[in-house]
XYZ file of C-alpha atoms in Angstrom:
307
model
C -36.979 1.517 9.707
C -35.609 0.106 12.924
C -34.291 2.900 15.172
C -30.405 3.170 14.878
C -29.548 2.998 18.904
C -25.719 3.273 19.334
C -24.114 1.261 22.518
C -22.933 3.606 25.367
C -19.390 2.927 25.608
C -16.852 3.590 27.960
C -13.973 6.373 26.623
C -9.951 6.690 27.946
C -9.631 4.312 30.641
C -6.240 4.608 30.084
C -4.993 7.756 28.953
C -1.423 9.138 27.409
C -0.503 9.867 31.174
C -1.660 6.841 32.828
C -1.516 4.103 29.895
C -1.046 0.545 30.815
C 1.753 -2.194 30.023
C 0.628 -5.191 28.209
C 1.836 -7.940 26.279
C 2.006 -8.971 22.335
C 0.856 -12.344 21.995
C 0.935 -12.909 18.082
C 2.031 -10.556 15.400
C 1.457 -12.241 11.696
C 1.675 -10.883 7.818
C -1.902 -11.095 6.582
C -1.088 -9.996 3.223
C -2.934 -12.566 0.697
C 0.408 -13.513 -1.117
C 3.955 -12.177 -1.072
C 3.949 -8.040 -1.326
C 5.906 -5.251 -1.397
C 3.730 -3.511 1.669
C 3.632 -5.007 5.071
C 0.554 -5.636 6.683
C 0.216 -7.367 10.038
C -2.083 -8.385 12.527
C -1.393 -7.466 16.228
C -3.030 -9.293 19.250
C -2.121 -7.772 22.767
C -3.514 -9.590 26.009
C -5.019 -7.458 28.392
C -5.218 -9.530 31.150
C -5.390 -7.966 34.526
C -6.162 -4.792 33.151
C -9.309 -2.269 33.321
C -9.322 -3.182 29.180
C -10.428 -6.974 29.548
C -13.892 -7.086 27.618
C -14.068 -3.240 27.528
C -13.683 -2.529 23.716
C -16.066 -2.778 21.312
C -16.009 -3.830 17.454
C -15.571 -0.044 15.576
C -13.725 1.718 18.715
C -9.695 2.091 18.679
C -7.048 1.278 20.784
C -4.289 3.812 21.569
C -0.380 3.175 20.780
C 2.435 4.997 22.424
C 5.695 4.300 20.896
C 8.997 4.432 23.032
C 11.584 7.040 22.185
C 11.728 11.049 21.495
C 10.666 12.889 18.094
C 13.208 15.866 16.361
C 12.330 17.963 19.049
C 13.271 15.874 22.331
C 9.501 15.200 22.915
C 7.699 12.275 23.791
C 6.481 10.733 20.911
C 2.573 11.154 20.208
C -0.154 9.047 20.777
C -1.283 6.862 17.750
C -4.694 5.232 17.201
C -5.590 2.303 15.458
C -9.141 0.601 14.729
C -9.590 -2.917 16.665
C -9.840 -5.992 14.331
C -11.599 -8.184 16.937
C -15.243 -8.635 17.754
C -16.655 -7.888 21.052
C -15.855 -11.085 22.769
C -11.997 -10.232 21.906
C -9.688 -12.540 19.202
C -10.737 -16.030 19.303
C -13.510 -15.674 21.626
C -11.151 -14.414 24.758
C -12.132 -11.232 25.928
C -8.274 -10.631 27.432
C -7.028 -10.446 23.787
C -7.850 -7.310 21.721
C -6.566 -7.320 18.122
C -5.686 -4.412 15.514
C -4.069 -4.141 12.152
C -1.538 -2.481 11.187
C 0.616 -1.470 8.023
C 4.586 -1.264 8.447
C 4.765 2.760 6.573
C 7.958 3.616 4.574
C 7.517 6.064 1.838
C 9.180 8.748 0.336
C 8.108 12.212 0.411
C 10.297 15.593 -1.669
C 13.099 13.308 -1.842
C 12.673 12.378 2.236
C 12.229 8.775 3.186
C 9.629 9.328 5.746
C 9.330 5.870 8.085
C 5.942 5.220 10.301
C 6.965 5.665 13.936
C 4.501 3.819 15.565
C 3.715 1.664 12.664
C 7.326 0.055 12.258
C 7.731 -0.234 16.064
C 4.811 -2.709 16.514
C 5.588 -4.099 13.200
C 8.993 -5.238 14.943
C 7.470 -5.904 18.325
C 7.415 -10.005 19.322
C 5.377 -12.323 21.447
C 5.995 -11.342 24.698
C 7.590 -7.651 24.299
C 5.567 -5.100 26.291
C 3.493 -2.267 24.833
C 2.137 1.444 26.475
C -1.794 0.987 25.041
C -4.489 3.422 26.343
C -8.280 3.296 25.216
C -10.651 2.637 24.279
C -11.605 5.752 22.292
C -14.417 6.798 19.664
C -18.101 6.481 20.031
C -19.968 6.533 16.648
C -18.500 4.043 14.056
C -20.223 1.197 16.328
C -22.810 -1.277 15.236
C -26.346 -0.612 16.483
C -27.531 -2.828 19.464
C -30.232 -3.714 17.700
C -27.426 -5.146 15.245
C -29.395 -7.845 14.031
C -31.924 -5.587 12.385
C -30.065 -3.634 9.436
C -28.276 -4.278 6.242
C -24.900 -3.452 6.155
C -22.588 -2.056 3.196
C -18.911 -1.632 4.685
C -16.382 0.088 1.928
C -12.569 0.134 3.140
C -9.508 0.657 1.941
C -6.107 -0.694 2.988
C -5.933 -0.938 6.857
C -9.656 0.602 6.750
C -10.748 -3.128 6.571
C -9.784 -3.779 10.441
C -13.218 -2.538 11.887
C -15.121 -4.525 9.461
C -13.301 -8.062 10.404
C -14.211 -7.315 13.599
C -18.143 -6.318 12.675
C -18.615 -9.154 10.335
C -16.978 -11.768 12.973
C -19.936 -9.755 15.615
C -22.865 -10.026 13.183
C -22.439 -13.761 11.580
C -20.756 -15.226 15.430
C -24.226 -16.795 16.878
C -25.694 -17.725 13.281
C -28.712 -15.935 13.251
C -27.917 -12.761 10.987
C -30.660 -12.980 8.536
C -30.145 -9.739 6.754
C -27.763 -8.326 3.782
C -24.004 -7.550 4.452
C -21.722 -6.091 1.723
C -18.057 -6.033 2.328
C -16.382 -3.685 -0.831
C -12.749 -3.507 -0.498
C -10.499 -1.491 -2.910
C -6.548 -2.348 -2.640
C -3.809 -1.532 -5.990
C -2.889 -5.399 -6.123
C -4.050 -8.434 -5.342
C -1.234 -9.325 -3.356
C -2.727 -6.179 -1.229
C -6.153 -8.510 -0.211
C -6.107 -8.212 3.556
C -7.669 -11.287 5.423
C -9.057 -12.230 2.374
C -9.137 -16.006 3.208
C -11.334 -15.353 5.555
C -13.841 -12.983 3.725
C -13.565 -15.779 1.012
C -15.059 -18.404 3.393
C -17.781 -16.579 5.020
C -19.133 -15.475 1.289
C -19.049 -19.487 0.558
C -21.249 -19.966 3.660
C -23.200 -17.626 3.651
C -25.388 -16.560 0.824
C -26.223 -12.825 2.200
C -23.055 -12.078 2.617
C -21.428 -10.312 -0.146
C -17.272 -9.988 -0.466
C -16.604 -7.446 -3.762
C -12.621 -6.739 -4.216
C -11.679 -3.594 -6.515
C -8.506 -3.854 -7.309
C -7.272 -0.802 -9.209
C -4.015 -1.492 -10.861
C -4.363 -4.993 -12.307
C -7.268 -4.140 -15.126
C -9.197 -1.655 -16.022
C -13.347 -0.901 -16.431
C -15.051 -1.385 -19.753
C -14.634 2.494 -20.384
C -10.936 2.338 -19.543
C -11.443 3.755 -15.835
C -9.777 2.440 -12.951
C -11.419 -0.059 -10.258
C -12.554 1.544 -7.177
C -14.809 0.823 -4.275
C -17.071 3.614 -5.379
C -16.786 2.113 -8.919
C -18.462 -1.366 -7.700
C -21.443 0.533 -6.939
C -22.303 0.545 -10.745
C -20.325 -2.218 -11.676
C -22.465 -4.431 -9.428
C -25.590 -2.252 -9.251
C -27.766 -5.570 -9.625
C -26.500 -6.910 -6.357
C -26.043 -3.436 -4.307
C -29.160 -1.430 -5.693
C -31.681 -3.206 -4.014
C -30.043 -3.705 -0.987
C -29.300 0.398 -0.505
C -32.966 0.690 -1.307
C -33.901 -0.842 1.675
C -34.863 0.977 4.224
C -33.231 -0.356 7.126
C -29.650 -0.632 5.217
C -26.193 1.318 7.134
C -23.376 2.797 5.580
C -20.173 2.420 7.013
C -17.064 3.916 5.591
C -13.004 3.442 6.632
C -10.179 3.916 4.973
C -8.192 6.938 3.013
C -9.517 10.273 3.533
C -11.085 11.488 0.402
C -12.369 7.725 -0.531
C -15.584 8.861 1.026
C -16.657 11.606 -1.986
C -16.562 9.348 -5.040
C -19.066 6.885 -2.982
C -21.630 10.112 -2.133
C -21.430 11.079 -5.356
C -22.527 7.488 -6.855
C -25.467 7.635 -4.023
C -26.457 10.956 -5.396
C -26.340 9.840 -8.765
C -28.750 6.913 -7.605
C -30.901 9.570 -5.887
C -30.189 7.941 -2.719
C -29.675 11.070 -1.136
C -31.329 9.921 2.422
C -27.199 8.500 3.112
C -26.108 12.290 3.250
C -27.338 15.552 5.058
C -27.368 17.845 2.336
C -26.104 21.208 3.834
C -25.740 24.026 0.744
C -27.364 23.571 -3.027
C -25.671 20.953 -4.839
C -24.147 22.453 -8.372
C -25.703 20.064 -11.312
C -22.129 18.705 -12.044
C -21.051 17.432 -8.611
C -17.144 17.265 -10.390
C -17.752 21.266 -10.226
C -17.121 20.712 -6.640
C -13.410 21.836 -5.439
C -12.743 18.144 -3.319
C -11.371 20.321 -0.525
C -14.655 22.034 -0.326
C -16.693 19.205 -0.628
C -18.083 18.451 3.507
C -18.971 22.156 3.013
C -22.184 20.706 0.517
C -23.269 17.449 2.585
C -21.932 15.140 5.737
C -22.984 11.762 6.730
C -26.639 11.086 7.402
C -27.801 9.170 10.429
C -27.714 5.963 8.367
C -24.074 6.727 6.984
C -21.058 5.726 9.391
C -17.683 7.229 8.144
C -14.224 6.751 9.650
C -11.391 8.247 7.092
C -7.505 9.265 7.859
C-alpha cells in the first residue's frame, strides 16, 4: 500500500480576534426538488485577503455571526466544511465555497433556531461576512491523491467535503482508481447536489454514487435504508473495493453515523479500518453506543469527521 502522506497545511490565519471581512457572491438552494429543509450553497470571495488559495478540500472555514447570545456575549465561532476543491469554486482560487443547512427545530416544547446557520442562510450577494480559517488538519486527501480508492459516507450537510474531494480527484482526468460516494438523507427531496453526483457517475465508470434514503421504502427484512446498510445491500460493488489494499475511509456527517459503518467492517472482518483498543464482546449491539470509541477509533486508513 501507498504511504498515506497528509498535506501540511496552514491553521488560523484569521482568528475569532482578528477575522477578516469578505463578501457573499452567490447563495443558492441545492436541495434536489422542493423540501421542507433548507439547504444552500455559500460562495464568499476572498480577494485581497491572506485566504486566497489557502484552503484545502476537507479543511473548514470559520463563521462569526453578528449580534449577542442570552447572556450579552459575543456570539461563538461556528465552523463549517468547504464545498470547493483546491483551486476554489469554479476554478478561482478567490472564491471558497461551503454548505450550509438553514436549522429550525423544536426541542421540550422550545423552538430552537440555528444562529449562524439562518444568518448566512439570509445573507445576499454582496453583504459582508466575519470568516476566520482555515482550520483542521486530518480529514484531507493524501498528496499522493491519485493513488488510493476512496469510499466517502455522509449524511446531510456531511456531503460538503466530498463535493469538494470528488471535484479534486476527477478535475485533470487522470483518476484511474475506485471512488464510492454513499449518501444517506430521509427523502429524496433531501439529495444534496445530486445533479451533479448524477453526471460524474454517467461519465465515469469508477465512480460510484449510492443514495440511502431512509423514509421512502424499506429493506427486504423491513429495516430502514442507511449508509451503513448499503454496505450489504451493495456488497458486490463495495466488497472488493474495501479489500483493496490501498482503499481510504472517509466519514462526515451526524455523530453516531460512524458505529453502524464499523460494525458492518467488523462483520466483514475488515478490521484493518479501526484500531481496536479493548476486547470486542461477540455481540457488538452489547456495546452501550456512548461507550463505543472506548472499544476501537479510526485506523490510519479511516478518515472521520462527525458533529
Amino acid at each position: 500500500m501507498a504511504e498515506i502522506t497528509l498535506p501540511e497545511v496552514e491553521l488560523n490565519i484569521y482568528g475569532p480576534k482578528n477575522p477578516v471581512e469578505v463578501p457573499v457572491v452567490e447563495n443558492y438552494i441545492i436541495t434536489k426538488e422542493s423540501s421542507p429543509n433548507f439547504v444552500r450553497h455559500i460562495t464568499f470571495d476572498v480577494s485581497g485577503t491572506e485566504l486566497e488559495g489557502r484552503f484545502k478540500v476537507g479543511q473548514s472555514i470559520g463563521i462569526l455571526p453578528p449580534g449577542k447570545n442570552e447572556k450579552g456575549r459575543p456570539h461563538k465561532l461556528r465552523l463549517y466544511s468547504v464545498s470547493s476543491p483546491n483551486s476554489g469554486e469554479n476554478g478561482k482560487q478567490n472564491l471558497v465555497s461551503t454548505t450550509v443547512k438553514r436549522t429550525i427545530e423544536e426541542f421540550e416544547g422550545k423552538l430552537y433556531i440555528g444562529v449562524a446557520s439562518n444568518y448566512l442562510a439570509d445573507l445576499k450577494p454582496g453583504e459582508m461576512v466575519k470568516v476566520t480559517g482555515p482550520s483542521g488538519k486530518r480529514f484531507l486527501l493524501p498528496e499522493n491523491e491519485k493513488e488510493f480508492n476512496y469510499l466517502f459516507f455522509a449524511t446531510g450537510t456531511g456531503i460538503a467535503p466530498f463535493r469538494g474531494m470528488i471535484m479534486e480527484l476527477f478535475a485533470k482526468g487522470d483518476y484511474q482508481n475506485d471512488c464510492a460516494l454513499i449518501f444517506g438523507c430521509p427523502y429524496r427531496t433531501d439529495l444534496l447536489y445530486s445533479d451533479y453526483f448524477e453526471k460524474m457517475a454517467q461519465e465515469h465508470s469508477h465512480f460510484h454514487y449510492l443514495k440511502s434514503i431512509s423514509r421512502e421504502s424499506r429493506r427486504k427484512d423491513g429495516s430502514k435504508h442507511y449508509v451503513q446498510t448499503k454496505i450489504e445491500d451493495e456488497e458486490a460493488l463495495l466488497l472488493p473495493i474495501l479489500r483493496k489494499k490501498n482503499t481510504l475511509i472517509y466519514i462526515c456527517g451526524l455523530k453516531g453515523m460512524e458505529i453502524g459503518i464499523y460494525k458492518e467492517l467488523l462483520r466483514l472482518g475488515l478490521d484493518e479500518y479501526l484500531d481496536i483498543r479493548k476486547k470486542l464482546p461477540e455481540d457488538l449491539n452489547d456495546i452501550p453506543r456512548n461507550d463505543f470509541k472506548q472499544f476501537m477509533k479510526p485506523s490510519a486508513r479511516t478518515f472521520e469527521e462527525v458533529y
